[in-house]
Structure formats: structure tokens, C-alpha cells
Amino acid sequence: MPIYSVVVILAIVEGHAWRLSPRVSGYESVEMARYVELRRHTDADGDVLTQEGVRAATEIGARLDGGYDLLVSTGAQRATQTLACFLAALGERVPGGVVVEAGLRSEREERWREAYEKAGSGALEAMRAADPEFVEADSAALGAALGRVLDALPDGGRALVVGHSPTNEAAVLGLTGEIVGPISKGAGVLLVAGDQGFRMESLD
């Protein structure tokens, strides 16, 4: 009996787009949405993953749904190494390969650390209260970079992005205006961009 592996199917029914994905059973209307899975890198020592970080990244990679059109790193070694572990465990071809969007890595990381220390918390809302002008400005720049990732996707396309905290959360704020809670190592959010705007789901 032949075995068929279906990653994504798109169909047009009465002018609407429908997608069959590994996340759902059956067809769901997605209005030709685009998907960005935004994750934080796993445990690292400096800019290199620890053994625990490699182990965690390969375990997460084996659980990913797949069907990605593009993989994106901030350019930091720990982010790119996490992506490599994800892909090694996932074991599938990604048409767009791995690219770097340097705009998803803040050029003012020391200022983020200062905001964290002033706020006494890694929550973006607390850091925004501690240094509102900086957080708003840098979030806008990071959000623009996240928007460029979305723009690179075809209708129905999916990207896997590995970055950092709190700049992942800041990018979401800059693009959507919404606050998400602190993202733990290896975890993230699924950002869905459709005709009606954005929606998000938490990812373990």
C-alpha cells in the first residue's frame, strides 16, 4: 500500500483559501494567512549552545510540525545553532533555506540589560515602564524586521524564526501592538497574519 506524506495542501473553494496542515484535522479557512513561528534559542554559554541546549533543541525539533518555507536566524551563533539542531531533528527540506534577518537582533542590547535591571523583571511591560522611550523605539525597529519576514512568505507560507528574549517579545509588540509574556528558552509564539489582522498562539 503506498504511503503519502502530506505537509500542506491549499485548495480554493468558492473563492476562499483552505489549508490542510499538520496542526489541524481537516480543512480550515485561513484566508491565505501567513505564519511565523518565533522561538527563543535554547540554553547557551555565551554565544554557543551548551550540551543541554543542543539536547533541548533536538528534542524540540523532533516535535515541530514542519512544512516551513523559510528558516530565519538573527545572526547570533546561538540562534543559528538552535535552528541547525531543529532542522537536523526535523529532517525535511526547507525550500528557502536558512537566512539571517539581522534586524531581529537589537543593536542596543546593553540598553535592554539596563532596562531589565531597572525594572527588576524580564516582562516587557515592566521594562517599557522603566524605559518607555527606548522600548517603544527599539520595538518598532524589531517589529519592522519581523514584518520583513512575513513579507518574504507566500500566501499560506510558514517561517521558523529563532531569536532572543526580550527582543522576540519586543518584535511582536512593534508589529502587532500586543504584549506577550516572557518567552522561555526553546519556547515561542506562533504569529498568524491574515486578512483580519494578527492572532497569536503560545508554543512550548
Coordinates of C-alpha atoms in Angstrom, one line a residue:
M1 CA 0.0 0.0 0.0
P2 CA 1.5 3.4 -1.0
I3 CA 2.3 5.8 1.8
Y4 CA 1.7 9.5 1.2
S5 CA 3.2 12.3 3.3
V6 CA 1.1 15.5 3.2
V7 CA 2.7 18.6 4.6
V8 CA 0.4 21.3 3.3
I9 CA -2.5 21.4 0.8
L10 CA -4.2 24.5 -0.4
A11 CA -7.5 24.5 -2.2
I12 CA -9.7 27.2 -3.5
V13 CA -13.4 26.6 -2.7
E14 CA -15.9 29.3 -3.7
G15 CA -13.2 32.0 -3.6
H16 CA -11.9 31.0 -0.2
A17 CA -8.5 29.6 0.7
W18 CA -8.3 26.4 2.7
R19 CA -5.3 24.8 4.2
L20 CA -4.7 21.2 5.5
S21 CA -1.8 21.4 7.9
P22 CA -0.3 19.0 10.5
R23 CA -1.8 21.2 13.2
V24 CA -5.4 20.5 12.3
S25 CA -7.6 17.6 11.2
G26 CA -9.5 18.5 8.1
Y27 CA -9.7 21.8 6.3
E28 CA -9.8 25.2 8.0
S29 CA -10.3 28.6 6.4
V30 CA -7.2 30.7 6.8
E31 CA -7.9 33.4 4.3
M32 CA -4.4 32.8 2.8
A33 CA -2.8 33.6 6.1
R34 CA 1.0 33.6 6.6
Y35 CA 2.6 32.0 9.7
V36 CA 5.7 32.9 11.7
E37 CA 6.8 30.5 14.4
L38 CA 9.0 32.8 16.6
R39 CA 11.1 30.9 19.1
R40 CA 13.9 31.7 21.6
H41 CA 17.2 29.9 21.3
T42 CA 17.9 27.1 23.8
D43 CA 20.4 27.2 26.7
A44 CA 23.7 28.8 25.8
D45 CA 27.1 29.7 27.3
G46 CA 28.0 33.0 25.8
D47 CA 27.1 32.6 22.1
V48 CA 27.4 28.8 21.9
L49 CA 24.8 26.2 23.0
T50 CA 25.5 24.1 26.0
Q51 CA 25.1 20.3 25.8
E52 CA 21.7 20.8 27.5
G53 CA 20.9 23.5 24.8
V54 CA 21.8 21.1 22.0
R55 CA 19.7 18.3 23.6
A56 CA 16.7 20.5 24.1
A57 CA 16.9 21.9 20.6
T58 CA 17.0 18.5 19.0
E59 CA 14.0 17.3 21.2
I60 CA 12.0 20.4 20.2
G61 CA 13.0 19.9 16.5
A62 CA 11.6 16.4 16.5
R63 CA 8.2 17.7 17.7
L64 CA 7.9 20.5 15.2
D65 CA 5.1 20.4 12.7
G66 CA 7.3 21.2 9.8
G67 CA 6.2 22.4 6.4
Y68 CA 8.4 25.5 6.6
D69 CA 9.1 27.7 3.6
L70 CA 11.9 29.6 5.3
L71 CA 14.2 29.4 8.4
V72 CA 15.4 32.7 9.9
S73 CA 18.2 33.5 12.4
T74 CA 19.1 36.8 14.0
G75 CA 22.7 36.0 13.0
A76 CA 23.8 35.3 16.5
Q77 CA 25.6 31.9 16.7
R78 CA 23.3 30.6 19.4
A79 CA 20.3 31.3 17.3
T80 CA 21.7 29.8 14.1
Q81 CA 22.9 26.7 16.1
T82 CA 19.5 26.2 17.6
L83 CA 18.0 26.4 14.1
A84 CA 20.5 23.8 12.9
C85 CA 19.5 21.4 15.7
F86 CA 15.9 22.0 14.9
L87 CA 16.4 21.2 11.2
A88 CA 18.6 18.2 12.0
A89 CA 15.9 16.6 14.1
L90 CA 13.1 17.7 11.8
G91 CA 14.8 16.1 8.8
E92 CA 12.9 17.8 6.0
R93 CA 13.8 20.1 3.1
V94 CA 13.1 23.8 3.5
P95 CA 12.8 25.5 0.1
G96 CA 14.0 28.9 1.3
G97 CA 16.9 27.6 3.4
V98 CA 18.3 29.5 6.3
V99 CA 18.6 33.3 6.1
V100 CA 19.7 36.0 8.5
E101 CA 17.5 38.9 9.4
A102 CA 19.9 41.0 11.5
G103 CA 17.1 43.5 12.3
L104 CA 15.7 40.9 14.7
R105 CA 18.7 41.4 16.9
S106 CA 18.8 44.7 18.8
E107 CA 21.8 46.9 18.2
R108 CA 21.4 48.2 21.8
E109 CA 21.5 45.0 23.8
E110 CA 23.2 46.8 26.7
R111 CA 20.2 49.2 27.0
W112 CA 17.9 46.2 27.2
R113 CA 20.0 44.8 30.1
E114 CA 19.8 48.2 31.8
A115 CA 16.0 48.3 31.4
Y116 CA 15.8 44.8 32.8
E117 CA 17.9 45.8 35.9
K118 CA 15.8 48.9 36.4
A119 CA 12.5 47.0 36.1
G120 CA 13.7 44.1 38.1
S121 CA 11.8 41.9 35.7
G122 CA 12.1 40.3 32.3
A123 CA 8.5 41.2 31.5
L124 CA 8.3 43.6 28.5
E125 CA 5.5 45.6 30.2
A126 CA 7.8 46.2 33.2
M127 CA 10.8 47.2 31.0
R128 CA 8.6 49.5 29.0
A129 CA 7.5 51.3 32.2
A130 CA 11.2 51.5 33.2
D131 CA 12.4 52.9 29.9
P132 CA 9.4 53.8 27.8
E133 CA 11.1 55.8 25.0
F134 CA 13.8 53.2 24.3
V135 CA 11.5 50.2 24.5
E136 CA 8.9 51.8 22.1
A137 CA 11.6 52.9 19.6
D138 CA 13.5 49.6 19.6
S139 CA 10.3 47.6 19.5
A140 CA 9.3 49.5 16.3
A141 CA 12.6 48.6 14.7
L142 CA 12.4 45.0 15.7
G143 CA 8.7 44.8 14.6
A144 CA 9.7 46.2 11.1
A145 CA 12.2 43.3 10.8
L146 CA 9.6 40.8 11.8
G147 CA 7.3 42.3 9.1
R148 CA 10.0 41.7 6.5
V149 CA 10.0 38.0 7.4
L150 CA 6.2 38.0 6.8
D151 CA 6.6 39.8 3.6
A152 CA 9.1 37.2 2.3
L153 CA 6.5 34.5 2.7
P154 CA 4.0 33.4 0.0
D155 CA 0.3 33.2 0.9
G156 CA -0.1 30.2 3.1
G157 CA 3.6 30.2 3.8
R158 CA 5.3 29.4 7.1
A159 CA 8.6 30.6 8.6
L160 CA 10.5 29.4 11.7
V161 CA 12.5 32.2 13.3
V162 CA 14.9 31.8 16.2
G163 CA 15.8 34.9 18.2
H164 CA 16.2 36.1 21.8
S165 CA 14.3 37.4 24.8
P166 CA 13.1 40.1 25.4
T167 CA 13.6 41.2 21.7
N168 CA 11.3 38.5 20.4
E169 CA 8.6 39.9 22.6
A170 CA 9.5 43.4 21.5
A171 CA 9.3 42.5 17.9
V172 CA 5.7 41.2 18.4
L173 CA 4.8 44.4 20.2
G174 CA 6.3 46.5 17.4
L175 CA 4.5 44.7 14.7
T176 CA 1.1 44.0 16.3
G177 CA 0.9 46.3 19.3
E178 CA 0.3 43.4 21.6
I179 CA 2.2 42.4 24.7
V180 CA 3.3 38.7 25.1
G181 CA 4.7 37.3 28.3
P182 CA 8.4 36.4 28.7
I183 CA 9.4 33.6 26.4
S184 CA 11.4 30.8 28.0
K185 CA 14.3 29.1 26.2
G186 CA 13.2 27.0 23.3
A187 CA 9.6 28.2 23.5
G188 CA 7.9 30.8 21.5
V189 CA 4.7 32.2 19.8
L190 CA 3.0 31.4 16.6
L191 CA 2.1 34.6 14.8
V192 CA -0.7 34.3 12.2
A193 CA -1.1 37.2 9.8
G194 CA -4.4 37.1 7.9
D195 CA -6.8 39.5 6.2
Q196 CA -8.4 40.3 9.6
G197 CA -5.1 41.2 11.3
F198 CA -2.9 39.2 13.7
R199 CA -3.5 36.4 16.1
M200 CA -1.0 34.5 18.3
E201 CA -0.7 31.1 20.0
S202 CA 1.8 30.1 22.6
L203 CA 4.3 27.4 21.7
D204 CA 6.1 25.1 24.2

